[in-house]
CSV table of C-alpha atoms in Angstrom, one decimal:
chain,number,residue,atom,x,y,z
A,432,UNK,CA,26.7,24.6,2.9
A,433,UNK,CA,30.3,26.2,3.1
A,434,UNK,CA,32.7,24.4,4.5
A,435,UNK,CA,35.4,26.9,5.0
A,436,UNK,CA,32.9,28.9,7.0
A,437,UNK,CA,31.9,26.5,9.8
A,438,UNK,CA,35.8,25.6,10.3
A,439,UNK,CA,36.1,29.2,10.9
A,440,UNK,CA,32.9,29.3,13.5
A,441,UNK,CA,34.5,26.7,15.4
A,442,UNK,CA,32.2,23.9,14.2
A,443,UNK,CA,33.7,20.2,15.4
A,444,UNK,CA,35.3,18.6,12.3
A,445,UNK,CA,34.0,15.2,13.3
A,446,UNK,CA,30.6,16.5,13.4
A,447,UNK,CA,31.1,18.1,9.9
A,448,UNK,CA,32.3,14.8,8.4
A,449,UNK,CA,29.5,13.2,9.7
A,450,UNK,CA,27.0,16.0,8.1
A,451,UNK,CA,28.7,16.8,5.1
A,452,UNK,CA,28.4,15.3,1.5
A,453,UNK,CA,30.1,17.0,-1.2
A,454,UNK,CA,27.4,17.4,-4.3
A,455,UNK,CA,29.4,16.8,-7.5
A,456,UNK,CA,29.2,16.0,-11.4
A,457,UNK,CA,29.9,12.9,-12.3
A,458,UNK,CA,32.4,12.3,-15.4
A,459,UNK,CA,32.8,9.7,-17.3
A,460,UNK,CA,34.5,7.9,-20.1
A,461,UNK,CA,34.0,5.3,-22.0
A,462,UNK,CA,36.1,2.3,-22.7
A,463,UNK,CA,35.9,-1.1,-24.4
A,464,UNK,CA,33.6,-3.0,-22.3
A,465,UNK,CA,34.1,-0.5,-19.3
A,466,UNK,CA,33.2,2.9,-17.8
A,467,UNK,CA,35.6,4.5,-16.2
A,468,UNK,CA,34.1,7.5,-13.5
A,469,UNK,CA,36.7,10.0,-12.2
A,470,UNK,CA,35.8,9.8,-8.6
A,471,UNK,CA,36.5,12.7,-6.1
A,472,UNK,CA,39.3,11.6,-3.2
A,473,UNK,CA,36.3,11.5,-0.7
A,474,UNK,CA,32.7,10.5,-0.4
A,475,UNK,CA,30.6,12.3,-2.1
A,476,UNK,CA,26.7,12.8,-3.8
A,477,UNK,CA,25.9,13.4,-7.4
A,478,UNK,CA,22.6,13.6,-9.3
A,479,UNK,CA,21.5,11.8,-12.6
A,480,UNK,CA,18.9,13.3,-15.2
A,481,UNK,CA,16.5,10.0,-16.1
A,482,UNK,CA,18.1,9.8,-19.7
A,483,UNK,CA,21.6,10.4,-18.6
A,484,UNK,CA,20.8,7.3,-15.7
A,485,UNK,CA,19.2,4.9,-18.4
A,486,UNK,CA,22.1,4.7,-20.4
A,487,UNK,CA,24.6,4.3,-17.5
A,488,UNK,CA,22.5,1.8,-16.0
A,489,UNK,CA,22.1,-0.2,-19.1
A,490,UNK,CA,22.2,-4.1,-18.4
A,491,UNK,CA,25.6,-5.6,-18.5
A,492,UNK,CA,29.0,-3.4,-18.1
A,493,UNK,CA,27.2,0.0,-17.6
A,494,UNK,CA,25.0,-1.1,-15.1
A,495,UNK,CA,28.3,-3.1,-13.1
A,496,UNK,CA,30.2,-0.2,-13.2
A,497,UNK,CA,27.6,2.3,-12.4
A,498,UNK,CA,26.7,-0.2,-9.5
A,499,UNK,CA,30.2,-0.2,-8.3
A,500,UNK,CA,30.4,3.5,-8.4
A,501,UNK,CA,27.6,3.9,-5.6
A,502,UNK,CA,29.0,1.7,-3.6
A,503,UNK,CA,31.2,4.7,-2.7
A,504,UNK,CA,29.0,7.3,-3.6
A,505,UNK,CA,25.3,8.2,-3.3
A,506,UNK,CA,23.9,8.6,-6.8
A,507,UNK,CA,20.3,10.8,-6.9
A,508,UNK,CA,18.5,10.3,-10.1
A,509,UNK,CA,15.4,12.4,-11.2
A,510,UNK,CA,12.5,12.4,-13.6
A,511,UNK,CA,13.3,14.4,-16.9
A,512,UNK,CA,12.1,18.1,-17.6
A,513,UNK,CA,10.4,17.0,-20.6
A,514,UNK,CA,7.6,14.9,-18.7
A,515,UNK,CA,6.2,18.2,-18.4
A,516,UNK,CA,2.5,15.9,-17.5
A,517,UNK,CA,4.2,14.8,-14.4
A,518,UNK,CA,4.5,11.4,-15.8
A,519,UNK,CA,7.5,8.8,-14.3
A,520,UNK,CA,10.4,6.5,-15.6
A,521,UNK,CA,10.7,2.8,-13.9
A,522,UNK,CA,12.6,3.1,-10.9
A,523,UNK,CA,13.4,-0.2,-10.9
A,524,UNK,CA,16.0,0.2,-13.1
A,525,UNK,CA,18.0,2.8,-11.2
A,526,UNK,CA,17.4,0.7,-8.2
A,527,UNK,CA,19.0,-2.5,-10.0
A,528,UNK,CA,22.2,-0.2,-10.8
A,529,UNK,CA,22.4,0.7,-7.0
A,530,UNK,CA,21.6,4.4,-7.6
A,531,UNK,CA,20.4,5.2,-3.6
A,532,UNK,CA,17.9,8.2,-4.4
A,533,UNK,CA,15.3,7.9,-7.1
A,534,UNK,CA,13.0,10.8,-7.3
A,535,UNK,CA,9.5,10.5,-9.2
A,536,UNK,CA,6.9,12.7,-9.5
A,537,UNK,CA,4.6,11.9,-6.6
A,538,UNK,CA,1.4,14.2,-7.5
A,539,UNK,CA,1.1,11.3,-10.6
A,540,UNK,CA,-0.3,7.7,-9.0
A,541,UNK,CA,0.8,5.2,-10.9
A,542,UNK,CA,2.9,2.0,-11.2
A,543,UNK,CA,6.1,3.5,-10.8
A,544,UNK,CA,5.1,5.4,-7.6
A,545,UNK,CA,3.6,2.2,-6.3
A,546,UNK,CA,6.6,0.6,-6.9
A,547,UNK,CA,8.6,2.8,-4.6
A,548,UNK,CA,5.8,3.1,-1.8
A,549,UNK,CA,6.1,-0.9,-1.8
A,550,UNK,CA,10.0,-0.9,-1.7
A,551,UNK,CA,9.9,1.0,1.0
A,552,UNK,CA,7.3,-0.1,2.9
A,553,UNK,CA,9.7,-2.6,4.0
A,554,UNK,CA,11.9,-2.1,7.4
A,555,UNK,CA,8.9,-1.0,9.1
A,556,UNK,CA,7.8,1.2,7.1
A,557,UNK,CA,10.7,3.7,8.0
A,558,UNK,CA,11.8,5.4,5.0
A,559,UNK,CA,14.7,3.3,4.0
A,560,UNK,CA,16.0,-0.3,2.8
A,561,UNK,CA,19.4,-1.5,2.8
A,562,UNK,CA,20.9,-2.8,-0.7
A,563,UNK,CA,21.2,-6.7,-1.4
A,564,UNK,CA,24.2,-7.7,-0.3
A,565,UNK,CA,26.0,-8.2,-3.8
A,566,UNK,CA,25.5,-3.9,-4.5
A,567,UNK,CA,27.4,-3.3,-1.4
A,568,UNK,CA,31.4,-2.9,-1.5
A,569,UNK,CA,32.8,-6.4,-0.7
A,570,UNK,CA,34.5,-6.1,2.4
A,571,UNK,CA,31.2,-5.2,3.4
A,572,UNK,CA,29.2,-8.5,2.1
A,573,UNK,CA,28.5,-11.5,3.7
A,574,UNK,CA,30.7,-14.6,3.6
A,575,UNK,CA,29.9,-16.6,0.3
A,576,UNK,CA,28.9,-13.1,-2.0
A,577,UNK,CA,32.3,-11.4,-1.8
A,578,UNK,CA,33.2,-12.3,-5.2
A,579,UNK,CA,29.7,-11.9,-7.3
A,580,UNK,CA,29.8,-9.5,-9.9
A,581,UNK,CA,26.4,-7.8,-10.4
A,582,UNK,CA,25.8,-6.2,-14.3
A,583,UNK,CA,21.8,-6.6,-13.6
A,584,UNK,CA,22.0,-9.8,-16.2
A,585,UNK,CA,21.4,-12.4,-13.7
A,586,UNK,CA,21.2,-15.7,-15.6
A,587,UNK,CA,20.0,-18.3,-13.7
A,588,UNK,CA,16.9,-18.9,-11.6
A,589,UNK,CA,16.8,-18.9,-7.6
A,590,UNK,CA,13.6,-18.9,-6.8
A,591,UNK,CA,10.3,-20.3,-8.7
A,592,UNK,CA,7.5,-18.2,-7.3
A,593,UNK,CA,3.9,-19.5,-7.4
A,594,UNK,CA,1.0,-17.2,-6.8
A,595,UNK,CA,-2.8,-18.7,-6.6
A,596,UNK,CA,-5.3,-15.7,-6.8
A,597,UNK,CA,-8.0,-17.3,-4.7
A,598,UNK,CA,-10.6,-14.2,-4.3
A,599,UNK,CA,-11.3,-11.2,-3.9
A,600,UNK,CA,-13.6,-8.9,-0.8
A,601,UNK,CA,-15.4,-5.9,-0.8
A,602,UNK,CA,-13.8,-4.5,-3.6
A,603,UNK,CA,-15.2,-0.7,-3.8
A,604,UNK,CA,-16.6,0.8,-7.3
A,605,UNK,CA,-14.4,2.6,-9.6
A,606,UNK,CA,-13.8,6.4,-8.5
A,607,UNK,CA,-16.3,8.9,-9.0
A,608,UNK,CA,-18.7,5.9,-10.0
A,609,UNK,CA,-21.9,6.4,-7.5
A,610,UNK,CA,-23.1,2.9,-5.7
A,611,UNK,CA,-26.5,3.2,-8.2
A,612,UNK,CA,-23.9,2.5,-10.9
A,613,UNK,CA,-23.2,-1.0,-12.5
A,614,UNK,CA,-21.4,-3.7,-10.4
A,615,UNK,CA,-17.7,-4.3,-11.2
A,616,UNK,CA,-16.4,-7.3,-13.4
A,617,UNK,CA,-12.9,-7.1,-11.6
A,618,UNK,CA,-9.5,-9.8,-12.4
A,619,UNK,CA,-6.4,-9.3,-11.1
A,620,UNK,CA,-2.9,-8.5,-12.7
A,621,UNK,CA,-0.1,-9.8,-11.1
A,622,UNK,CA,3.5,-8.3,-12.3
A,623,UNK,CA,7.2,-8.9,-11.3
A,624,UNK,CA,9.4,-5.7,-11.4
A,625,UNK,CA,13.0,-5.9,-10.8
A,626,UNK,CA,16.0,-7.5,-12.7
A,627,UNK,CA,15.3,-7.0,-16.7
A,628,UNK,CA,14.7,-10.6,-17.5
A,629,UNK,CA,12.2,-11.2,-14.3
A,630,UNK,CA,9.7,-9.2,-15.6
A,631,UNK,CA,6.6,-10.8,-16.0
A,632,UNK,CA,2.7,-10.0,-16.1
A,633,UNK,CA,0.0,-12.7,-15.5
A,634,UNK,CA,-4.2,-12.2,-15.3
A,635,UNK,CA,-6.8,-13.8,-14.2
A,636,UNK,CA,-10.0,-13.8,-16.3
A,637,UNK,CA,-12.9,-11.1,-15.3
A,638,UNK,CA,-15.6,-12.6,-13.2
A,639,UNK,CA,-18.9,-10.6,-13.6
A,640,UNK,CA,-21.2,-8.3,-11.7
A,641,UNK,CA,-19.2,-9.2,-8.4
A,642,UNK,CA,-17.2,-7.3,-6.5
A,643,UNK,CA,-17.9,-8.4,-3.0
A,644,UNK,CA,-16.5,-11.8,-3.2
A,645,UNK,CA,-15.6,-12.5,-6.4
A,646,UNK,CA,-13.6,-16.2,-6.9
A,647,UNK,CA,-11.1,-16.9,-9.2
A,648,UNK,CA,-8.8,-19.9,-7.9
A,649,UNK,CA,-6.2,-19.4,-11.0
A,650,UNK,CA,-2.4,-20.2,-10.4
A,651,UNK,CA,0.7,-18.5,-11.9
A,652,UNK,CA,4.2,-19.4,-11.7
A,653,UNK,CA,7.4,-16.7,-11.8
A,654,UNK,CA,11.0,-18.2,-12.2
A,655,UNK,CA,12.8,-15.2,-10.7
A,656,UNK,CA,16.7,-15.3,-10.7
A,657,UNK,CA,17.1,-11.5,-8.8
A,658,UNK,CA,14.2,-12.0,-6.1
A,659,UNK,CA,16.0,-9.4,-3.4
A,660,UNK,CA,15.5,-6.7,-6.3
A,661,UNK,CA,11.8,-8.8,-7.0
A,662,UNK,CA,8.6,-6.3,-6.4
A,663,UNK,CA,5.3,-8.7,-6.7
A,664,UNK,CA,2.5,-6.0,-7.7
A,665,UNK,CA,-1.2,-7.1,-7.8
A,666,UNK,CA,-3.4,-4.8,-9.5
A,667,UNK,CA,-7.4,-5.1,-9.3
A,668,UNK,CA,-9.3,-3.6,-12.7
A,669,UNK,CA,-13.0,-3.7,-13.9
A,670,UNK,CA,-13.3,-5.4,-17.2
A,671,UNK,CA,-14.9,-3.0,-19.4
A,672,UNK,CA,-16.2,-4.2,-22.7
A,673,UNK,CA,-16.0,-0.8,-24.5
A,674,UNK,CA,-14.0,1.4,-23.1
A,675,UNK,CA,-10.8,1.3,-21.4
A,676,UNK,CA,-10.8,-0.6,-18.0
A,677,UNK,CA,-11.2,1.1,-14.8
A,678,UNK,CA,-8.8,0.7,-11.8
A,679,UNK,CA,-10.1,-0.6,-8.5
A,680,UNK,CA,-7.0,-1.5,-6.5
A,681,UNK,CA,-3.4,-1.8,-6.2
A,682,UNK,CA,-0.9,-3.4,-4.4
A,683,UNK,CA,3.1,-3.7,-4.1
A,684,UNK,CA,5.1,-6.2,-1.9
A,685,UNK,CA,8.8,-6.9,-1.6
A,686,UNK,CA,9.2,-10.5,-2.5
A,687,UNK,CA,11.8,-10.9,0.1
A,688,UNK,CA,8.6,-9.9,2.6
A,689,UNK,CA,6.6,-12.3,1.5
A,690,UNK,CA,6.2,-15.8,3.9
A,691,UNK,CA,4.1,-19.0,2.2
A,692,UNK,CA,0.8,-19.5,2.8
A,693,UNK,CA,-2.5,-18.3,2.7
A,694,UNK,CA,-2.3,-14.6,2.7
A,695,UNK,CA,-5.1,-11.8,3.3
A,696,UNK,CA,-3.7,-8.9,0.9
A,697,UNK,CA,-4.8,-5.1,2.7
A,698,UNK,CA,-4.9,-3.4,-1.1
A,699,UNK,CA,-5.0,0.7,-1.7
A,700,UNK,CA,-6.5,3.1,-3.4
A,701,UNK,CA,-5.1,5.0,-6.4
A,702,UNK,CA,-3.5,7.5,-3.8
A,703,UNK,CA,-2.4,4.6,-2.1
A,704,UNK,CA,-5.0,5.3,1.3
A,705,UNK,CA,-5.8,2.1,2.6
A,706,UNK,CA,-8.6,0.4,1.5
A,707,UNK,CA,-11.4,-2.4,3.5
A,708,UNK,CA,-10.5,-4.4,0.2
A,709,UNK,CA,-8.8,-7.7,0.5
A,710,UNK,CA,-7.0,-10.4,-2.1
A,711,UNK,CA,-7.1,-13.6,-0.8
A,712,UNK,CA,-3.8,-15.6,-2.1
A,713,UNK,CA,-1.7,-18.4,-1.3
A,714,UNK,CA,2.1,-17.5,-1.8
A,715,UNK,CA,4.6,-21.0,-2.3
A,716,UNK,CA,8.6,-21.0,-3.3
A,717,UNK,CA,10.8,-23.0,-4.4
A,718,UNK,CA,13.2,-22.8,-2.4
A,719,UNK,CA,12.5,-20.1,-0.1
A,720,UNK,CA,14.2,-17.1,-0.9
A,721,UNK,CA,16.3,-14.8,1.1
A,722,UNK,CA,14.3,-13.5,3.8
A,723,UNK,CA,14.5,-9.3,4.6
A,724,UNK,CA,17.7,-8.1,5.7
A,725,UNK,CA,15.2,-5.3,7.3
A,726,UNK,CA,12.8,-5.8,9.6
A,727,UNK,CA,9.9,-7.7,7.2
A,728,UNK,CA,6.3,-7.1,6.4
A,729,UNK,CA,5.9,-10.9,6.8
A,730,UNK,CA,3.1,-10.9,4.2
């Protein structure tokens, strides 16, 4: 885009600060306890290679004054040219760091492209989220928040989520597995992504040779202390007593999308296409946490 051009073709210069970001390098130095960034007079955009974003966005000082950079500035990040098999980095913890733009490799379905279809299948569905309120600047927060300082080290818990896995409905046969093949001994993962110290993993046990309505009433508890950066992901896999286990289905929700109560859980295939699958849960919390700032799933 040049600038200098389009003031010369007449072009509106309130239109052309509406349209225009600036792409530049970002600098840094490095302090005790602090990074400093040299910041351009105006806003601007800048891209981060994976490596060079994992160490800015490092729990604790990095990660605050990362955050606080992109409150001012958009910050793409992209895979690295080494995962050369189209393999991805955790998103999640560009996302905690308030980096905007975080580019995977979508041809490669897998967790960390699940994780971003699920973020953003909040708001409808449209394409975007806004940040929590404590990555935005802090005029811009909400009474009460002005003064929190976010180094993606939350300490203490908000929110005790509990998740009972109830059962499970028409679950389809691994791919490329004909329907003359064995039935499925599927259990279910459930993970936390988001803040470092929320991350968690709980299964069920298998139940065998059932995948139409399989029944596994097991309960697990999360203490989450971020849950507006919290991702719930339930994963469906066929126990396999050799080999390694197959995937079946896969899910991703926004905790701050989820209601209590008895839930029907759509799940999706590996591409995530819908499936006619269905987890049957029951969702409490403890207290409730903050609700969408979006417009919600209401899962």
């Amino acid at each position: 885009f040049d600038y200098a051009r389009a003031v010369e073709l007449g072009v509106d210069n309130r239109l052309l600060r509406a349209m225009y970001i600036k792409n530049v390098q970002i600098k840094t130095k490095y302090e005790k306890d602090r990074v400093v960034y040299t910041e351009p007079p105006y806003r601007s955009s800048s891209s981060l290679g994976e490596g060079k974003m994992l160490k800015l966005a490092k729990p604790g000082y990095h990660a605050r004054d990362l955050a606080h950079y992109a409150e001012r500035h958009i910050v793409r990040v992209f895979p690295a040219g080494t995962r050369v098999d189209s393999s991805n980095y955790d998103p999640t913890v560009a996302w905690n760091a308030g980096c905007q733009v975080v580019a995977l490799n979508y041809q490669t379905k897998s967790m960390p492209v699940w994780l971003s279809q699920g973020k953003f299948s909040d708001n409808g569905g449209c394409g975007f989220v806004l940040k929590p309120d404590f990555l935005l600047p802090a005029a811009a927060r909400k009474s009460g928040t002005a003064t929190k300082h976010w180094d993606a080290k939350p300490k203490d818990v908000e929110v005790t989520l509990t998740i009972r896995v109830l059962s499970g409905h028409y679950f389809p046969k691994p791919p490329g597995q004909s329907d003359k093949s064995e039935v499925i001994d599927p259990y279910v993962e459930v993970c936390i992504f988001g803040a470092e110290p929320d991350q968690s993993k709980a299964s069920t046990k298998h139940v065998s040779n059932n995948g139409f309505n399989p029944v596994w009433n097991e309960t697990f508890t999360f203490q989450v202390r971020e849950p507006e950066l919290a991702l719930v992901a339930f994963v469906v896999s066929d126990h396999d007593r050799v080999g390694k286990d197959d995937f079946i289905a896969q899910r991703v929700v926004p905790m701050t999308a989820m209601v209590p109560g008895y839930k029907m859980v759509p799940m999706l295939h590996e591409n995530s296409a819908p499936q006619d699958s269905y987890l049957f849960v029951h969702v409490d919390f403890d207290p409730s946490p903050p609700v969408s700032s979006c417009e919600p799933l209401q899962l």
